[in-house]
Amino acid sequence: MMQKILNYIDGKLVEPKSGKYLDNYNPSEGKVYSLVADSDERDVSDAVIAAAKAFPAWSAMPTEERTKILLRVADLIDRDLEKLALAESIDNGKTVKFARSVDIYRAASNIRFYATASPHFASEAHVNEGDSVNYTTRFPIGVVGCISPWNLPLYLFTWKIAPALAAGCTVIGKPSELTPMTAFLFSQLCIEAGLPAGVLNIVHGLGGKAGQAIIEHPEITAISFTGGTVTGKKIAATAAPMFKKLSLELGGKNPNIIFADCDFEQAMKTSLLSSFSNQGEICLCGSRIFVERNLYNKFVEEFVKRTKELNVGDPQNETTQLGAMVSEAHLKKVLGYVALAKEEGGKILTGGNQLKMEGRCANGYFMEPTVIVGLNEKCRTNQEEIFGPVVTIMPFDTEEQAIGFANSTPYGLAASIWTENLKRAHRVAHQVKSGIIWINCWLHRDLRTPFGGMKQSGAGREGGWEAIRFFTEAKNVCVKL
Ligand code: NAD
């Protein structure tokens, strides 16, 4: 009997109303290993009824009590770190090592961060001497929907539900149908931690069915979504006319700008990580590398040499650096972009092909890390999000040109800048149109900072108080003195 991934509704693990299940693949073996609930609007409706019933008590609970419960959930994630890391790796294809140190570690941090933040959340007062006092209170917004993607499954799922729950909202969550396992294991931990029934409900299934039902449900007042830009547009088209509050974290095509005066070794080491970590399947990966012309040849030569040395293989092996791509369809899409790059005149300096493994992973979806040069900034390869282990490298001559290249796409999520010149670092940071700029680093995260993108990379910000504000509604009370 294959394991079934059930919905978590009203505190219980339940079968989908349809009685149907979708195949869930292990991408490193290329085979089905579990079944995930194929939910529809009936399951979403049950989840909303449970969440609405739980809302009055959860939102009125003293913050300290909510904090205690959420901290118990975080402690259980720590207890099950190894089990969850292995599960994430099997479900997504990423290495166990990465899942342990990034995904699952961060899932516990997300919950701890917001559980301990909410008692410090304060509102504002505006005093008009001798005339009036205004004070602003913030109330949890109600039943909210949190929809997350497959690339950092439990990490991004908890990044949304933690602030929602800490703020006093009740939640309908939907993880990606491609990577539902750790959210299922998480629902078991919530039950064990004593999270009251209905406070968090997890409905599994397809985006166009279960996800769409969440977006359309009239009693869900806010939607926090992370995923592709095309899906984000669809969600906005449905939710905006219903006046739902929306937070959209979408795709990226992030520039990595390297000036000749950089710390070469740091820039090189970190650029390898920002190009190929998690198989390049991180929205923040720097997929377009721009190198100042007098450093270009040296950078390309060394970068290609080190890319060739990267170890692609069994995600359960601790020395593996790149695991499997999430699905066969996604692998084909990424290989399609390599073919497009060739058509557009690009030269593949290394990689570009699917990789065949031996043994357990013989049918897995592996790909060589790929470096492409010889393209201009306007071609499709350099304009569209590929979301795989593929980077392009281009030379630039001036600071202005580098900024122009960086800003040439419809996206504006993140950027890295490498230079030892302090003035230039700030100058360029201020002109690159991205919501997140890293100077001489990458993926260096402080959970208090605003997180999100400009242009087609999204609307709104997560992180710190931004997320607590999103899940609460402001009310101003004016008192005439
Ligand atoms: P996706 O948009 O296909 O799916 C994301 C989620 O939305 C899934 O749970 C899916 O089932 C659901 N969904 C799909 N259609 C829906 C609909 N009509 N209504 C409601 N829900 C629907 O994205 P993906 O392929 O899972 O993830 C990859 C994308 O996510 C990339 O573009 C990546 O850049 C982006 N991403 C962005 C961030 C960020 O913070 N900005 C972080 C990670 C990933």
mmCIF file of C-alpha atoms in Angstrom, residues 32-353:
data_model
loop_
_atom_site.group_PDB
_atom_site.id
_atom_site.type_symbol
_atom_site.label_atom_id
_atom_site.label_comp_id
_atom_site.label_asym_id
_atom_site.label_seq_id
_atom_site.Cartn_x
_atom_site.Cartn_y
_atom_site.Cartn_z
ATOM 1 C CA VAL A 32 5.734 7.383 -7.856
ATOM 2 C CA TYR A 33 6.273 6.805 -4.146
ATOM 3 C CA SER A 34 3.152 8.215 -2.482
ATOM 4 C CA LEU A 35 -0.294 9.582 -3.260
ATOM 5 C CA VAL A 36 -1.544 13.078 -2.534
ATOM 6 C CA ALA A 37 -5.160 14.127 -1.925
ATOM 7 C CA ASP A 38 -6.808 15.534 -5.069
ATOM 8 C CA SER A 39 -8.950 18.092 -3.237
ATOM 9 C CA ASP A 40 -11.581 20.404 -4.660
ATOM 10 C CA GLU A 41 -13.902 23.208 -3.567
ATOM 11 C CA ARG A 42 -15.757 20.885 -1.163
ATOM 12 C CA ASP A 43 -12.599 20.284 0.878
ATOM 13 C CA VAL A 44 -11.783 23.993 0.798
ATOM 14 C CA SER A 45 -15.315 24.746 1.988
ATOM 15 C CA ASP A 46 -14.927 22.336 4.952
ATOM 16 C CA ALA A 47 -11.567 23.913 5.762
ATOM 17 C CA VAL A 48 -13.052 27.430 5.711
ATOM 18 C CA ILE A 49 -15.929 26.360 7.985
ATOM 19 C CA ALA A 50 -13.382 24.915 10.449
ATOM 20 C CA ALA A 51 -11.147 27.993 10.241
ATOM 21 C CA ALA A 52 -14.074 30.390 10.739
ATOM 22 C CA LYS A 53 -15.210 28.379 13.777
ATOM 23 C CA ALA A 54 -11.700 28.460 15.264
ATOM 24 C CA PHE A 55 -11.093 32.162 14.573
ATOM 25 C CA PRO A 56 -12.869 33.814 17.551
ATOM 26 C CA ALA A 57 -11.022 31.762 20.196
ATOM 27 C CA TRP A 58 -7.623 31.807 18.431
ATOM 28 C CA SER A 59 -7.692 35.555 17.700
ATOM 29 C CA ALA A 60 -8.807 36.334 21.277
ATOM 30 C CA MET A 61 -6.268 34.003 22.897
ATOM 31 C CA PRO A 62 -3.607 35.891 24.909
ATOM 32 C CA THR A 63 -0.584 36.322 22.640
ATOM 33 C CA GLU A 64 1.581 34.539 25.195
ATOM 34 C CA GLU A 65 -0.562 31.402 24.883
ATOM 35 C CA ARG A 66 -0.389 31.421 21.096
ATOM 36 C CA THR A 67 3.369 31.846 21.368
ATOM 37 C CA LYS A 68 3.690 28.804 23.631
ATOM 38 C CA ILE A 69 1.783 26.574 21.211
ATOM 39 C CA LEU A 70 3.768 27.765 18.181
ATOM 40 C CA LEU A 71 7.064 27.261 20.016
ATOM 41 C CA ARG A 72 6.042 23.670 20.714
ATOM 42 C CA VAL A 73 5.553 23.174 16.957
ATOM 43 C CA ALA A 74 9.043 24.633 16.300
ATOM 44 C CA ASP A 75 10.580 22.308 18.916
ATOM 45 C CA LEU A 76 8.949 19.297 17.258
ATOM 46 C CA ILE A 77 10.447 20.330 13.898
ATOM 47 C CA ASP A 78 13.873 20.380 15.583
ATOM 48 C CA ARG A 79 13.216 16.973 17.107
ATOM 49 C CA ASP A 80 12.305 15.562 13.658
ATOM 50 C CA LEU A 81 14.991 17.450 11.732
ATOM 51 C CA GLU A 82 16.550 14.358 10.137
ATOM 52 C CA LYS A 83 13.225 12.742 9.272
ATOM 53 C CA LEU A 84 11.900 15.951 7.701
ATOM 54 C CA ALA A 85 15.146 16.623 5.801
ATOM 55 C CA LEU A 86 15.081 13.141 4.280
ATOM 56 C CA ALA A 87 11.380 13.519 3.422
ATOM 57 C CA GLU A 88 12.016 16.894 1.741
ATOM 58 C CA SER A 89 14.869 15.408 -0.264
ATOM 59 C CA ILE A 90 12.836 12.412 -1.433
ATOM 60 C CA ASP A 91 9.893 14.642 -2.399
ATOM 61 C CA ASN A 92 11.807 17.445 -4.147
ATOM 62 C CA GLY A 93 15.088 15.919 -5.351
ATOM 63 C CA LYS A 94 17.246 18.369 -3.367
ATOM 64 C CA THR A 95 20.132 17.055 -1.305
ATOM 65 C CA VAL A 96 19.457 15.938 2.257
ATOM 66 C CA LYS A 97 22.340 18.159 3.299
ATOM 67 C CA PHE A 98 20.665 21.263 1.843
ATOM 68 C CA ALA A 99 17.243 20.277 3.227
ATOM 69 C CA ARG A 100 18.733 19.826 6.694
ATOM 70 C CA SER A 101 20.748 23.037 6.834
ATOM 71 C CA VAL A 102 18.446 25.309 4.849
ATOM 72 C CA ASP A 103 14.850 24.096 4.431
ATOM 73 C CA ILE A 104 14.023 22.409 7.705
ATOM 74 C CA TYR A 105 16.309 24.560 9.822
ATOM 75 C CA ARG A 106 14.568 27.651 8.400
ATOM 76 C CA ALA A 107 11.088 26.178 8.871
ATOM 77 C CA ALA A 108 11.704 25.978 12.641
ATOM 78 C CA SER A 109 13.303 29.466 12.596
ATOM 79 C CA ASN A 110 10.298 30.944 10.769
ATOM 80 C CA ILE A 111 7.921 29.677 13.418
ATOM 81 C CA ARG A 112 10.145 30.678 16.328
ATOM 82 C CA PHE A 113 10.745 34.119 14.814
ATOM 83 C CA TYR A 114 7.044 34.968 14.479
ATOM 84 C CA ALA A 115 5.974 33.193 17.677
ATOM 85 C CA THR A 116 8.351 35.409 19.649
ATOM 86 C CA ALA A 117 7.773 38.528 17.512
ATOM 87 C CA SER A 118 4.042 38.899 18.007
ATOM 88 C CA PRO A 119 4.256 39.754 21.760
ATOM 89 C CA HIS A 120 6.423 42.741 20.742
ATOM 90 C CA PHE A 121 4.060 44.024 18.085
ATOM 91 C CA ALA A 122 2.874 47.517 19.064
ATOM 92 C CA SER A 123 0.531 50.013 17.487
ATOM 93 C CA GLU A 124 0.915 53.759 16.968
ATOM 94 C CA ALA A 125 -0.638 56.839 18.541
ATOM 95 C CA HIS A 126 -0.763 60.337 17.020
ATOM 96 C CA VAL A 127 -1.283 63.132 19.506
ATOM 97 C CA ASN A 128 -2.534 66.564 18.405
ATOM 98 C CA GLU A 129 -1.736 68.650 21.495
ATOM 99 C CA GLY A 130 -4.902 70.083 23.069
ATOM 100 C CA ASP A 131 -7.099 68.788 20.279
ATOM 101 C CA SER A 132 -7.213 65.020 19.830
ATOM 102 C CA VAL A 133 -5.480 61.698 20.254
ATOM 103 C CA ASN A 134 -5.528 59.137 17.517
ATOM 104 C CA TYR A 135 -4.561 55.581 18.269
ATOM 105 C CA THR A 136 -4.342 52.816 15.716
ATOM 106 C CA THR A 137 -5.228 49.281 16.655
ATOM 107 C CA ARG A 138 -4.609 46.261 14.471
ATOM 108 C CA PHE A 139 -6.891 43.233 14.353
ATOM 109 C CA PRO A 140 -6.179 39.819 12.843
ATOM 110 C CA ILE A 141 -7.774 39.953 9.407
ATOM 111 C CA GLY A 142 -9.673 36.641 9.662
ATOM 112 C CA VAL A 143 -9.464 33.426 7.662
ATOM 113 C CA VAL A 144 -6.535 33.655 5.230
ATOM 114 C CA GLY A 145 -5.179 31.555 2.362
ATOM 115 C CA CYS A 146 -1.456 30.691 2.111
ATOM 116 C CA ILE A 147 -0.272 29.073 -1.124
ATOM 117 C CA SER A 148 3.330 27.983 -1.613
ATOM 118 C CA PRO A 149 5.586 26.535 -4.358
ATOM 119 C CA TRP A 150 7.743 23.399 -4.649
ATOM 120 C CA ASN A 151 11.290 24.750 -4.539
ATOM 121 C CA LEU A 152 11.614 25.332 -0.770
ATOM 122 C CA PRO A 153 8.524 23.432 0.345
ATOM 123 C CA LEU A 154 8.318 23.548 4.163
ATOM 124 C CA TYR A 155 10.517 26.648 4.347
ATOM 125 C CA LEU A 156 8.149 28.801 2.261
ATOM 126 C CA PHE A 157 4.983 27.209 3.638
ATOM 127 C CA THR A 158 5.986 28.112 7.212
ATOM 128 C CA TRP A 159 7.235 31.554 6.103
ATOM 129 C CA LYS A 160 3.571 32.373 5.386
ATOM 130 C CA ILE A 161 1.607 30.485 7.972
ATOM 131 C CA ALA A 162 3.859 31.451 10.914
ATOM 132 C CA PRO A 163 3.096 35.210 10.759
ATOM 133 C CA ALA A 164 -0.568 34.488 9.951
ATOM 134 C CA LEU A 165 -1.006 32.251 13.004
ATOM 135 C CA ALA A 166 1.096 34.490 15.252
ATOM 136 C CA ALA A 167 -1.050 37.476 14.253
ATOM 137 C CA GLY A 168 -4.184 35.579 15.320
ATOM 138 C CA CYS A 169 -5.523 34.579 11.892
ATOM 139 C CA THR A 170 -6.732 31.110 11.055
ATOM 140 C CA VAL A 171 -5.335 29.587 7.892
ATOM 141 C CA ILE A 172 -6.131 27.493 4.845
ATOM 142 C CA GLY A 173 -2.742 26.404 3.496
ATOM 143 C CA LYS A 174 -1.993 24.743 0.181
ATOM 144 C CA PRO A 175 1.484 23.412 -0.501
ATOM 145 C CA SER A 176 2.570 22.570 -4.032
ATOM 146 C CA GLU A 177 1.122 19.328 -5.374
ATOM 147 C CA LEU A 178 4.670 18.425 -6.465
ATOM 148 C CA THR A 179 6.083 18.538 -2.914
ATOM 149 C CA PRO A 180 3.304 17.967 -0.367
ATOM 150 C CA MET A 181 5.044 15.525 1.991
ATOM 151 C CA THR A 182 6.645 17.791 4.597
ATOM 152 C CA ALA A 183 3.445 19.855 4.952
ATOM 153 C CA PHE A 184 1.672 16.569 5.693
ATOM 154 C CA LEU A 185 4.287 15.611 8.299
ATOM 155 C CA PHE A 186 3.972 19.156 9.647
ATOM 156 C CA SER A 187 0.210 18.705 10.116
ATOM 157 C CA GLN A 188 0.966 15.672 12.302
ATOM 158 C CA LEU A 189 3.339 17.830 14.388
ATOM 159 C CA CYS A 190 0.650 20.510 14.787
ATOM 160 C CA ILE A 191 -1.728 17.881 16.175
ATOM 161 C CA GLU A 192 0.995 16.620 18.540
ATOM 162 C CA ALA A 193 1.775 20.183 19.685
ATOM 163 C CA GLY A 194 -1.867 20.781 20.604
ATOM 164 C CA LEU A 195 -2.660 23.425 17.989
ATOM 165 C CA PRO A 196 -6.427 23.895 18.419
ATOM 166 C CA ALA A 197 -8.605 22.284 15.735
ATOM 167 C CA GLY A 198 -9.328 24.480 12.714
ATOM 168 C CA VAL A 199 -6.585 27.037 13.411
ATOM 169 C CA LEU A 200 -4.482 25.641 10.570
ATOM 170 C CA ASN A 201 -6.050 23.617 7.771
ATOM 171 C CA ILE A 202 -3.995 22.126 4.954
ATOM 172 C CA VAL A 203 -5.760 21.277 1.717
ATOM 173 C CA HIS A 204 -3.657 19.353 -0.779
ATOM 174 C CA GLY A 205 -4.130 19.181 -4.530
ATOM 175 C CA LEU A 206 -3.839 20.915 -7.863
ATOM 176 C CA GLY A 207 -3.378 24.661 -8.205
ATOM 177 C CA GLY A 208 -6.164 25.083 -10.749
ATOM 178 C CA LYS A 209 -8.609 23.155 -8.547
ATOM 179 C CA ALA A 210 -7.861 23.286 -4.787
ATOM 180 C CA GLY A 211 -5.765 26.464 -5.118
ATOM 181 C CA GLN A 212 -8.324 28.256 -7.279
ATOM 182 C CA ALA A 213 -11.096 27.312 -4.801
ATOM 183 C CA ILE A 214 -9.095 29.032 -2.032
ATOM 184 C CA ILE A 215 -8.688 32.184 -4.122
ATOM 185 C CA GLU A 216 -12.392 32.256 -5.012
ATOM 186 C CA HIS A 217 -13.810 31.521 -1.564
ATOM 187 C CA PRO A 218 -15.680 34.647 -0.378
ATOM 188 C CA GLU A 219 -14.870 34.120 3.317
ATOM 189 C CA ILE A 220 -11.103 34.080 2.783
ATOM 190 C CA THR A 221 -10.104 37.695 3.306
ATOM 191 C CA ALA A 222 -6.419 37.677 2.375
ATOM 192 C CA ILE A 223 -4.172 35.611 0.115
ATOM 193 C CA SER A 224 -0.455 35.211 0.584
ATOM 194 C CA PHE A 225 0.987 33.551 -2.507
ATOM 195 C CA THR A 226 4.485 32.524 -3.567
ATOM 196 C CA GLY A 227 4.944 31.029 -7.015
ATOM 197 C CA GLY A 228 5.281 31.890 -10.690
ATOM 198 C CA THR A 229 4.450 35.283 -12.199
ATOM 199 C CA VAL A 230 1.853 33.803 -14.587
ATOM 200 C CA THR A 231 0.003 32.160 -11.669
ATOM 201 C CA GLY A 232 0.319 35.410 -9.688
ATOM 202 C CA LYS A 233 -1.475 37.279 -12.496
ATOM 203 C CA LYS A 234 -4.329 34.756 -12.467
ATOM 204 C CA ILE A 235 -4.644 34.999 -8.711
ATOM 205 C CA ALA A 236 -4.703 38.789 -8.795
ATOM 206 C CA ALA A 237 -7.346 38.720 -11.560
ATOM 207 C CA THR A 238 -9.662 36.625 -9.373
ATOM 208 C CA ALA A 239 -8.912 38.083 -5.946
ATOM 209 C CA ALA A 240 -8.586 41.810 -6.699
ATOM 210 C CA PRO A 241 -12.248 42.341 -7.765
ATOM 211 C CA MET A 242 -13.239 40.579 -4.514
ATOM 212 C CA PHE A 243 -11.134 43.193 -2.625
ATOM 213 C CA LYS A 244 -9.031 40.537 -0.934
ATOM 214 C CA LYS A 245 -5.770 41.669 0.546
ATOM 215 C CA LEU A 246 -2.955 40.225 -1.602
ATOM 216 C CA SER A 247 0.714 39.482 -1.074
ATOM 217 C CA LEU A 248 2.417 38.118 -4.190
ATOM 218 C CA GLU A 249 5.977 36.770 -4.188
ATOM 219 C CA LEU A 250 6.752 35.836 -7.784
ATOM 220 C CA GLY A 251 9.570 34.956 -10.157
ATOM 221 C CA GLY A 252 12.973 36.501 -10.675
ATOM 222 C CA LYS A 253 15.799 36.870 -13.202
ATOM 223 C CA ASN A 254 18.378 38.151 -10.811
ATOM 224 C CA PRO A 255 21.576 39.951 -11.829
ATOM 225 C CA ASN A 256 24.924 39.186 -10.200
ATOM 226 C CA ILE A 257 27.179 42.174 -10.957
ATOM 227 C CA ILE A 258 30.907 41.643 -10.538
ATOM 228 C CA PHE A 259 33.298 44.602 -10.689
ATOM 229 C CA ALA A 260 37.007 44.083 -11.333
ATOM 230 C CA ASP A 261 37.904 45.415 -7.878
ATOM 231 C CA CYS A 262 35.926 42.682 -6.074
ATOM 232 C CA ASP A 263 37.355 40.166 -3.631
ATOM 233 C CA PHE A 264 37.808 37.592 -6.399
ATOM 234 C CA GLU A 265 37.769 34.453 -4.273
ATOM 235 C CA GLN A 266 34.649 35.499 -2.340
ATOM 236 C CA ALA A 267 32.853 36.562 -5.510
ATOM 237 C CA MET A 268 33.804 33.292 -7.229
ATOM 238 C CA LYS A 269 32.801 31.008 -4.343
ATOM 239 C CA THR A 270 29.523 32.790 -3.701
ATOM 240 C CA SER A 271 28.634 33.061 -7.397
ATOM 241 C CA LEU A 272 28.865 29.282 -7.690
ATOM 242 C CA LEU A 273 26.386 29.023 -4.817
ATOM 243 C CA SER A 274 24.079 31.727 -6.160
ATOM 244 C CA SER A 275 24.069 30.002 -9.554
ATOM 245 C CA PHE A 276 23.616 26.357 -8.606
ATOM 246 C CA SER A 277 22.361 25.979 -5.009
ATOM 247 C CA ASN A 278 19.270 23.793 -4.830
ATOM 248 C CA GLN A 279 19.833 22.985 -8.562
ATOM 249 C CA GLY A 280 19.275 26.670 -9.354
ATOM 250 C CA GLU A 281 15.711 26.270 -8.145
ATOM 251 C CA ILE A 282 15.692 29.277 -5.805
ATOM 252 C CA CYS A 283 13.816 32.419 -6.791
ATOM 253 C CA LEU A 284 16.854 34.400 -5.543
ATOM 254 C CA CYS A 285 19.489 32.607 -7.643
ATOM 255 C CA GLY A 286 21.656 34.979 -9.676
ATOM 256 C CA SER A 287 21.062 33.613 -13.163
ATOM 257 C CA ARG A 288 22.615 36.509 -15.099
ATOM 258 C CA ILE A 289 26.243 37.181 -14.224
ATOM 259 C CA PHE A 290 27.680 40.491 -15.460
ATOM 260 C CA VAL A 291 31.469 40.823 -15.163
ATOM 261 C CA GLU A 292 33.539 43.971 -15.748
ATOM 262 C CA ARG A 293 35.470 43.469 -18.977
ATOM 263 C CA ASN A 294 39.006 43.499 -17.573
ATOM 264 C CA LEU A 295 38.082 40.646 -15.194
ATOM 265 C CA TYR A 296 35.834 38.786 -17.637
ATOM 266 C CA ASN A 297 38.252 36.200 -19.102
ATOM 267 C CA LYS A 298 39.776 35.302 -15.747
ATOM 268 C CA PHE A 299 36.333 35.018 -14.129
ATOM 269 C CA VAL A 300 34.833 32.875 -16.899
ATOM 270 C CA GLU A 301 37.812 30.496 -16.987
ATOM 271 C CA GLU A 302 37.789 29.904 -13.230
ATOM 272 C CA PHE A 303 33.977 29.753 -12.986
ATOM 273 C CA VAL A 304 33.763 27.104 -15.719
ATOM 274 C CA LYS A 305 36.593 25.098 -14.117
ATOM 275 C CA ARG A 306 34.818 25.050 -10.741
ATOM 276 C CA THR A 307 31.406 24.349 -12.292
ATOM 277 C CA LYS A 308 32.886 21.237 -13.924
ATOM 278 C CA GLU A 309 34.058 20.075 -10.507
ATOM 279 C CA LEU A 310 30.572 20.245 -8.947
ATOM 280 C CA ASN A 311 29.248 16.909 -7.834
ATOM 281 C CA VAL A 312 25.795 16.067 -9.225
ATOM 282 C CA GLY A 313 24.277 12.857 -7.920
ATOM 283 C CA ASP A 314 22.319 10.937 -5.324
ATOM 284 C CA PRO A 315 20.698 13.567 -3.055
ATOM 285 C CA GLN A 316 21.135 11.269 -0.058
ATOM 286 C CA ASN A 317 24.911 11.269 -0.415
ATOM 287 C CA GLU A 318 26.445 13.895 1.895
ATOM 288 C CA THR A 319 29.078 14.904 -0.692
ATOM 289 C CA THR A 320 26.535 15.610 -3.448
ATOM 290 C CA GLN A 321 26.216 19.304 -4.337
ATOM 291 C CA LEU A 322 23.360 19.188 -6.874
ATOM 292 C CA GLY A 323 20.519 16.691 -6.577
ATOM 293 C CA ALA A 324 17.642 15.986 -8.970
ATOM 294 C CA MET A 325 15.362 18.530 -10.644
ATOM 295 C CA VAL A 326 11.859 18.557 -9.177
ATOM 296 C CA SER A 327 10.087 16.828 -12.077
ATOM 297 C CA GLU A 328 10.551 15.472 -15.566
ATOM 298 C CA ALA A 329 8.453 18.332 -16.974
ATOM 299 C CA HIS A 330 10.632 20.923 -15.272
ATOM 300 C CA LEU A 331 13.848 19.218 -16.427
ATOM 301 C CA LYS A 332 12.501 19.306 -20.010
ATOM 302 C CA LYS A 333 11.602 22.976 -19.653
ATOM 303 C CA VAL A 334 15.123 23.848 -18.471
ATOM 304 C CA LEU A 335 16.721 21.754 -21.266
ATOM 305 C CA GLY A 336 14.412 23.610 -23.670
ATOM 306 C CA TYR A 337 15.983 26.877 -22.543
ATOM 307 C CA VAL A 338 19.463 25.491 -23.258
ATOM 308 C CA ALA A 339 18.295 24.661 -26.803
ATOM 309 C CA LEU A 340 16.856 28.186 -27.099
ATOM 310 C CA ALA A 341 20.139 29.692 -25.894
ATOM 311 C CA LYS A 342 21.962 27.832 -28.700
ATOM 312 C CA GLU A 343 19.433 29.088 -31.265
ATOM 313 C CA GLU A 344 19.979 32.603 -29.981
ATOM 314 C CA GLY A 345 23.718 32.266 -30.611
ATOM 315 C CA GLY A 346 24.838 31.307 -27.113
ATOM 316 C CA LYS A 347 27.917 29.172 -26.544
ATOM 317 C CA ILE A 348 27.636 26.419 -23.901
ATOM 318 C CA LEU A 349 30.973 26.401 -22.074
ATOM 319 C CA THR A 350 30.019 23.493 -19.831
ATOM 320 C CA GLY A 351 26.922 21.375 -19.120
ATOM 321 C CA GLY A 352 23.686 21.692 -21.070
ATOM 322 C CA ASN A 353 22.632 18.048 -20.860
#
